[in-house]
mmCIF file of C-alpha atoms in Angstrom:
data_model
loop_
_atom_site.group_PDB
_atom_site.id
_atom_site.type_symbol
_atom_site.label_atom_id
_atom_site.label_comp_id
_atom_site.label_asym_id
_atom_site.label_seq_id
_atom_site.Cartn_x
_atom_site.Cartn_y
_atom_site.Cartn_z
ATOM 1 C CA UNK A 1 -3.772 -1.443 20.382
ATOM 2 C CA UNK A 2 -0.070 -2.204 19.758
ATOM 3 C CA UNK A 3 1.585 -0.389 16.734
ATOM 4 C CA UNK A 4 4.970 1.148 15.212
ATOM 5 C CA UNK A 5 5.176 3.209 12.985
ATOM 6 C CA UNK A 6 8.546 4.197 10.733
ATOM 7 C CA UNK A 7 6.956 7.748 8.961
ATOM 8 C CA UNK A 8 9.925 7.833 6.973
ATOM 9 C CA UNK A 9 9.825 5.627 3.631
ATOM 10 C CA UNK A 10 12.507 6.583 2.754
ATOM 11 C CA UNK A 11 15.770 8.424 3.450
ATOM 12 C CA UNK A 12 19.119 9.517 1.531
ATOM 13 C CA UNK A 13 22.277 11.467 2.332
ATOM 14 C CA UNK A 14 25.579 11.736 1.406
ATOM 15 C CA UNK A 15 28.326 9.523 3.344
ATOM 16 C CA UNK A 16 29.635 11.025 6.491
ATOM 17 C CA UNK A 17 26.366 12.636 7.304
ATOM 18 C CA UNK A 18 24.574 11.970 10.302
ATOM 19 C CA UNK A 19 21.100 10.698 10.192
ATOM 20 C CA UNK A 20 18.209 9.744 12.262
ATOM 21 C CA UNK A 21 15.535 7.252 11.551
ATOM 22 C CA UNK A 22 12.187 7.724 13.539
ATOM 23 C CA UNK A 23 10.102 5.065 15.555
ATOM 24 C CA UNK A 24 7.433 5.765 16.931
ATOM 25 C CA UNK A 25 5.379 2.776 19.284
ATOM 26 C CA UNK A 26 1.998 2.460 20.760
ATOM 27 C CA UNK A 27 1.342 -0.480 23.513
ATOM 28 C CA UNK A 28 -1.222 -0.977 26.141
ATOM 29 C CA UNK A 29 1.647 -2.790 27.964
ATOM 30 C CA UNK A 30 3.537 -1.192 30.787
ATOM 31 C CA UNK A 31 6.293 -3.974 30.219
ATOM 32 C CA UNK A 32 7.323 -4.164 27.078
ATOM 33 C CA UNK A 33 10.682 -4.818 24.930
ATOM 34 C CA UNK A 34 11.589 -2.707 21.531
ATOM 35 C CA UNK A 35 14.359 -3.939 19.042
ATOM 36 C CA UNK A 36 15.941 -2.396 15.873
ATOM 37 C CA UNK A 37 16.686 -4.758 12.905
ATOM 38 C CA UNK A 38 19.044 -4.113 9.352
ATOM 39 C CA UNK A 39 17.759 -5.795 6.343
ATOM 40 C CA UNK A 40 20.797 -5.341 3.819
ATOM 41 C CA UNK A 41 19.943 -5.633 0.118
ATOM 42 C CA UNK A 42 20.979 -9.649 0.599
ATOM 43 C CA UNK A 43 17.641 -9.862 2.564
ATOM 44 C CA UNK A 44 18.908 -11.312 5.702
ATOM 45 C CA UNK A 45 17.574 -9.386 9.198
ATOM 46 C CA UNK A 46 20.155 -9.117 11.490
ATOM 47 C CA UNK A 47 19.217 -7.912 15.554
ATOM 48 C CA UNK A 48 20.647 -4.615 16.190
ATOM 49 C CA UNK A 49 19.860 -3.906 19.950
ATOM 50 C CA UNK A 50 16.964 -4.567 22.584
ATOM 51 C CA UNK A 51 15.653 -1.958 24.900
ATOM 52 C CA UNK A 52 13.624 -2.728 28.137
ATOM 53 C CA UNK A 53 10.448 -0.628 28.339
ATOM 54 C CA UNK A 54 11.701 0.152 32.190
ATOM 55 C CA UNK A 55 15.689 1.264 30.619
ATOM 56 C CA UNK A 56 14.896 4.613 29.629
ATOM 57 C CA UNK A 57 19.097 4.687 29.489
ATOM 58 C CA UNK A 58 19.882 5.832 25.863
ATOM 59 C CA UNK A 59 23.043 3.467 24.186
ATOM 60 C CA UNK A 60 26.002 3.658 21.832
ATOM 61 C CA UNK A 61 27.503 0.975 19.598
ATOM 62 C CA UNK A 62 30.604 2.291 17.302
ATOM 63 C CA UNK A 63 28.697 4.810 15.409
ATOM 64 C CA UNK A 64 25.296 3.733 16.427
ATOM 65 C CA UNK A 65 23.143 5.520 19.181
ATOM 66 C CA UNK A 66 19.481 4.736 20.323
ATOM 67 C CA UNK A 67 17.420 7.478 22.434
ATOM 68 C CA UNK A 68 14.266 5.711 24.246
ATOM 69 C CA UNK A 69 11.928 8.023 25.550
ATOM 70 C CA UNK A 70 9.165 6.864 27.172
ATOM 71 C CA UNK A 71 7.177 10.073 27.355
ATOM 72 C CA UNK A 72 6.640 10.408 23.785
ATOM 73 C CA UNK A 73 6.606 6.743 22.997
ATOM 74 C CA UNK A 74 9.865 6.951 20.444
ATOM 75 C CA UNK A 75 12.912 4.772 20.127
ATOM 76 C CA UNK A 76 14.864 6.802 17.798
ATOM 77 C CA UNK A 77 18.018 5.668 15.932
ATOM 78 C CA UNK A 78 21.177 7.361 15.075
ATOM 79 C CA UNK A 79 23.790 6.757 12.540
ATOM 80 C CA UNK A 80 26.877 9.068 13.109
ATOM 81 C CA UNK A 81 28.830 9.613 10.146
ATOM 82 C CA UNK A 82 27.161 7.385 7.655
ATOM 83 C CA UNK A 83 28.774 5.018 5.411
ATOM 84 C CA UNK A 84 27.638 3.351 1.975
ATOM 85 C CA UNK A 85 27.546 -0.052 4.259
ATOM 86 C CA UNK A 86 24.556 1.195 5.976
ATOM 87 C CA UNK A 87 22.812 1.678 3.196
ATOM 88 C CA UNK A 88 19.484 -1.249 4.274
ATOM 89 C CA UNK A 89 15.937 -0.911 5.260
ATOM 90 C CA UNK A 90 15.757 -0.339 8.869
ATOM 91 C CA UNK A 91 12.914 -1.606 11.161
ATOM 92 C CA UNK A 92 11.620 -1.311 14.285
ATOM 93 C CA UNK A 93 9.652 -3.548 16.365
ATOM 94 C CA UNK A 94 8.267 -4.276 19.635
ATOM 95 C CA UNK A 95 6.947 -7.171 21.681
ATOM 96 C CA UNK A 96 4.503 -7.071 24.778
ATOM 97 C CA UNK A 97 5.146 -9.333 28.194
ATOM 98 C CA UNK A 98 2.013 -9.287 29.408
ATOM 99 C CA UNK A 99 -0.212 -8.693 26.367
ATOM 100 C CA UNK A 100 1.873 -10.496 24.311
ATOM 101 C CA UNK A 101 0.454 -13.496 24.612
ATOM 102 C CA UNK A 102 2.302 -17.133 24.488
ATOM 103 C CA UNK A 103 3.994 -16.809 21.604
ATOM 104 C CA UNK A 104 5.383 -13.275 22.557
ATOM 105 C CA UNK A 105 5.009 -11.908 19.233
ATOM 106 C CA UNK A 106 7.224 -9.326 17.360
ATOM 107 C CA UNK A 107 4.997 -6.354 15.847
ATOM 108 C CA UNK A 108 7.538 -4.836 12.682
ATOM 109 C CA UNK A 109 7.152 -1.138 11.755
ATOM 110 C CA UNK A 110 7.164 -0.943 7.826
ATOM 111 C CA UNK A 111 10.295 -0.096 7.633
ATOM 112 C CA UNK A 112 12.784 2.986 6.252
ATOM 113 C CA UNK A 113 15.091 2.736 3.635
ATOM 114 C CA UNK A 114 18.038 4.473 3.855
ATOM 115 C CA UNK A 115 20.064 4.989 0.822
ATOM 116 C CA UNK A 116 23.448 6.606 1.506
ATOM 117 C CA UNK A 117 25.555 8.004 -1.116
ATOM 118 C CA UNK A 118 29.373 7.913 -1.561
ATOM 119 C CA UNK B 1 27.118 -20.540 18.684
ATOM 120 C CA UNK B 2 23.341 -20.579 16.903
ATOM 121 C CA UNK B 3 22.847 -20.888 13.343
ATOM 122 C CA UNK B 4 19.822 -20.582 11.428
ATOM 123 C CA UNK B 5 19.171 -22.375 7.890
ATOM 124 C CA UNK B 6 17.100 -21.788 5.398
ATOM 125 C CA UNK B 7 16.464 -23.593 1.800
ATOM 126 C CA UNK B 8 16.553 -23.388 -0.646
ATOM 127 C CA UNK B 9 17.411 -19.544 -1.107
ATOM 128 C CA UNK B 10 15.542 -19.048 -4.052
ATOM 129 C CA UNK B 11 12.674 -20.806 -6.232
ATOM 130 C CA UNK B 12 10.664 -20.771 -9.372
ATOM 131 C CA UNK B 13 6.870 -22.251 -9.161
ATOM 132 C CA UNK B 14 4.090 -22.770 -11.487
ATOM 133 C CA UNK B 15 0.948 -21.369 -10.281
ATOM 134 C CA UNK B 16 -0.923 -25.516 -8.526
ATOM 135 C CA UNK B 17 2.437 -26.753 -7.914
ATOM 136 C CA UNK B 18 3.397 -27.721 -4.712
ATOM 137 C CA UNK B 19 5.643 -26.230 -2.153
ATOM 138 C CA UNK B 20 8.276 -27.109 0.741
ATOM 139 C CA UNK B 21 10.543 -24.681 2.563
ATOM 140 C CA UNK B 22 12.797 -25.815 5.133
ATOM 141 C CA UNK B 23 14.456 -23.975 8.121
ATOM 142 C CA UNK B 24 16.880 -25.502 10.977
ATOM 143 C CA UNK B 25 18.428 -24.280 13.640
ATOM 144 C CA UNK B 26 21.503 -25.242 15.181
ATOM 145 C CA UNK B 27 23.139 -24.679 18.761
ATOM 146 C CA UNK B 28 20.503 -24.288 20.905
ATOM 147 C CA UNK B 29 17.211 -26.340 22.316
ATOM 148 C CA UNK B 30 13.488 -26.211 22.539
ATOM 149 C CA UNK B 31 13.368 -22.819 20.227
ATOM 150 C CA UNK B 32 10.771 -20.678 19.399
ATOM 151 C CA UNK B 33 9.998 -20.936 15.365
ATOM 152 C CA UNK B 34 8.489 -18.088 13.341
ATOM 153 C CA UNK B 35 7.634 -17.739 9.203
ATOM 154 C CA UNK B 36 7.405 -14.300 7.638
ATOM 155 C CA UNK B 37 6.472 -13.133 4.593
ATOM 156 C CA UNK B 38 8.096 -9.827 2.921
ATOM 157 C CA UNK B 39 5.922 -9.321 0.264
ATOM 158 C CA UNK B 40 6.539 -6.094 -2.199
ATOM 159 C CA UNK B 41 6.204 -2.991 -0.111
ATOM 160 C CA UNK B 42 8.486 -4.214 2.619
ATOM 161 C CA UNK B 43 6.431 -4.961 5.486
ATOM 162 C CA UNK B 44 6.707 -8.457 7.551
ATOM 163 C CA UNK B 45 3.751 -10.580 8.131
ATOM 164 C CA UNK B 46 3.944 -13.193 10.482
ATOM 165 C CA UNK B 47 2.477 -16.720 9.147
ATOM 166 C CA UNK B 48 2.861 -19.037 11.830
ATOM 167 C CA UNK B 49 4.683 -19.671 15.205
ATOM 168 C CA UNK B 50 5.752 -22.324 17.223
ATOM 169 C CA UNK B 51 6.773 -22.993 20.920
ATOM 170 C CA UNK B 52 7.762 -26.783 20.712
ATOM 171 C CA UNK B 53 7.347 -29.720 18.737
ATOM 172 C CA UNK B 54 3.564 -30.962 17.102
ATOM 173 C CA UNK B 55 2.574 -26.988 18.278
ATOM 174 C CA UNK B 56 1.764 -24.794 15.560
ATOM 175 C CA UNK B 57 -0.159 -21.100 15.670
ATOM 176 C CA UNK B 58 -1.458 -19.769 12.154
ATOM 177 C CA UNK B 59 -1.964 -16.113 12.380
ATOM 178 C CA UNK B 60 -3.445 -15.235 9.155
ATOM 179 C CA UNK B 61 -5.879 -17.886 6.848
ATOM 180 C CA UNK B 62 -4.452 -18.818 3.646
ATOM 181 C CA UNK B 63 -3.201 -22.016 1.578
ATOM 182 C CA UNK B 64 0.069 -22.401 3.420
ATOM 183 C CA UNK B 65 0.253 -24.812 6.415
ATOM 184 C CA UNK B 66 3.767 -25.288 8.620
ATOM 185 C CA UNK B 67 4.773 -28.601 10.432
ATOM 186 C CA UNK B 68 7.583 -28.759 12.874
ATOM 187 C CA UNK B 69 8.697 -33.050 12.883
ATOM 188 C CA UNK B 70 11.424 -32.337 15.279
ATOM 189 C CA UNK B 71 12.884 -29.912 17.727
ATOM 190 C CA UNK B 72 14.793 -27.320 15.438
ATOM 191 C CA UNK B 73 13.182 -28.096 12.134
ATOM 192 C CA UNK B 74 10.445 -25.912 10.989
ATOM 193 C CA UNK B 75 8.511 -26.471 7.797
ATOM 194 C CA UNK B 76 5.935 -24.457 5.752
ATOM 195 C CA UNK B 77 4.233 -25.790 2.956
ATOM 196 C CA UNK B 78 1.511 -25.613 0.193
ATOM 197 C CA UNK B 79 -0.760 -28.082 -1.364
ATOM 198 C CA UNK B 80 -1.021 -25.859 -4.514
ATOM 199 C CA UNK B 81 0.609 -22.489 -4.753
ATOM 200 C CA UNK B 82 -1.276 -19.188 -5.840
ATOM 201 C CA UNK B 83 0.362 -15.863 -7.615
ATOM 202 C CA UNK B 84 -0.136 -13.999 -4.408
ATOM 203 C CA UNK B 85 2.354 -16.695 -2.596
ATOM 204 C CA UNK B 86 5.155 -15.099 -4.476
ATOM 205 C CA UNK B 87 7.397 -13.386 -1.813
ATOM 206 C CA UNK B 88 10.426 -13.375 0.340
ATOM 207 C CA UNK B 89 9.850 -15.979 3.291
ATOM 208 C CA UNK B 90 12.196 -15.494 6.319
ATOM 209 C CA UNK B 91 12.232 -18.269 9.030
ATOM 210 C CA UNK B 92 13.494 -16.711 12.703
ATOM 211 C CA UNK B 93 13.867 -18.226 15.622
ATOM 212 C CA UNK B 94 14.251 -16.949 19.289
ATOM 213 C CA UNK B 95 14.755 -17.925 22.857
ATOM 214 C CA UNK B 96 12.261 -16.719 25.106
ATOM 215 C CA UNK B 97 9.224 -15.556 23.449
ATOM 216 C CA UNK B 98 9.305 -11.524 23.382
ATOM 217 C CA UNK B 99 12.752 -11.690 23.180
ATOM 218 C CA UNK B 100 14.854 -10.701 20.349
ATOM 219 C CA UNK B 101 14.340 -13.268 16.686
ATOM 220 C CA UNK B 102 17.474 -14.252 14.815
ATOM 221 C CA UNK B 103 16.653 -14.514 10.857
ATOM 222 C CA UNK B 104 17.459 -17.089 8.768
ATOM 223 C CA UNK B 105 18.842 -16.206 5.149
ATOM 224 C CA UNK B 106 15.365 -16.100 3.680
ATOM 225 C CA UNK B 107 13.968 -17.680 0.201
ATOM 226 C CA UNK B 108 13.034 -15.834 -2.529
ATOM 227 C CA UNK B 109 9.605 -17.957 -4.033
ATOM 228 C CA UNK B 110 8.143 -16.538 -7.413
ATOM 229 C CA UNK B 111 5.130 -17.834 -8.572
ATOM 230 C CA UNK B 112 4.831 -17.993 -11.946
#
């Protein structure tokens, strides 16, 4: 069965930490795509990145890293030197190609929420 | 560039009364349309989906219902809302289905 799971509910550090929110997947797919998504207090999701199941290659945006590893099933994210901006709840998510069926549906972790403090 | 709309951001029910939210989107063609619902707790339940025009998917039973009259307008509605409606309902739309959804603003609905 398809599944993410976010074990952290919540998370909080001081600005200019570093910190890493967990993701952990489960699909029956072999193709397969994984996203990341910010939900600022104002509610709004906004798309942080896509990863192809078969581009294990880990990326960096400004002060955001992802690290996909296939042989634990994790999509891990990384905010380097944290700001009070990034203070959201964080999901992750992931759709199946061939499993997916027509509508190629998004399944959401719950979510963590990361409070960082100035 | 693609825009997503959603209205109105935030409304106050009775508990029978009817309901209408409405979500566009702008800049591109035939999109895929989702509704969510973000009830306390966080987590996002899909409601319904659609991959063109008159074609609408429920996922989960309830007293909501969704319409889509033209290309890049997406509708969900009730006949007669419940307490349990209350929530924060987030229209998305995306390209290819799998791929990536873009959010709309959301609407806040309390039931009261």
């Amino acid at each position: 069965a398809q599944k993410v799971t976010q074990a952290q509910t919540e998370i909080s550090v001081v600005e200019k930490e570093d910190v890493t929110l967990d993701c952990v997947y489960e699909t029956r797919d072999t193709t397969y795509y994984l996203f990341w998504y910010k939900q600022p207090p104002s509610g709004e999701l906004v798309f942080l990145i896509r990863r192809n199941s078969f581009d294990e290659q880990n990326e960096i945006s400004g002060r955001y890293s992802w690290n996909f590893q296939k042989s634990t099933s994790s999509f891990n994210f990384t905010i380097t030197a944290s700001q009070v901006v990034d203070s959201a709840v964080y999901f992750c998510a992931l759709s199946e190609v061939n499993y997916g069926g027509s509508q190629g549906n998004l399944i959401f972790g719950k979510g963590t929420k990361l409070s960082v403090k100035p | 560039s693609q825009t997503i709309h959603q209205w109105p951001a935030t409304l106050v029910q009775p508990v029978g009364s009817p309901l209408s939210l409405e979500c566009t989107v702008e800049g591109t063609s035939n999109p895929n349309l989702y509704w969510y619902r973000q009830a306390a707790g966080r987590g996002l339940q899909l409601l319904f989906y659609s991959v063109g025009i008159g074609q609408i998917s429920s996922e989960v039973p309830q007293n909501l219902s969704a319409s889509r009259p033209q290309d890049r307008q997406f509708i969900l509605s009730s006949k007669k809302l419940l307490l349990s409606d209350s929530g924060f309902y987030l229209c998305a739309w995306s390209e290819i289905p799998g791929s990536e959804q873009y959010f709309g603003p959301g609407t806040r609905l309390t039931v009261t």
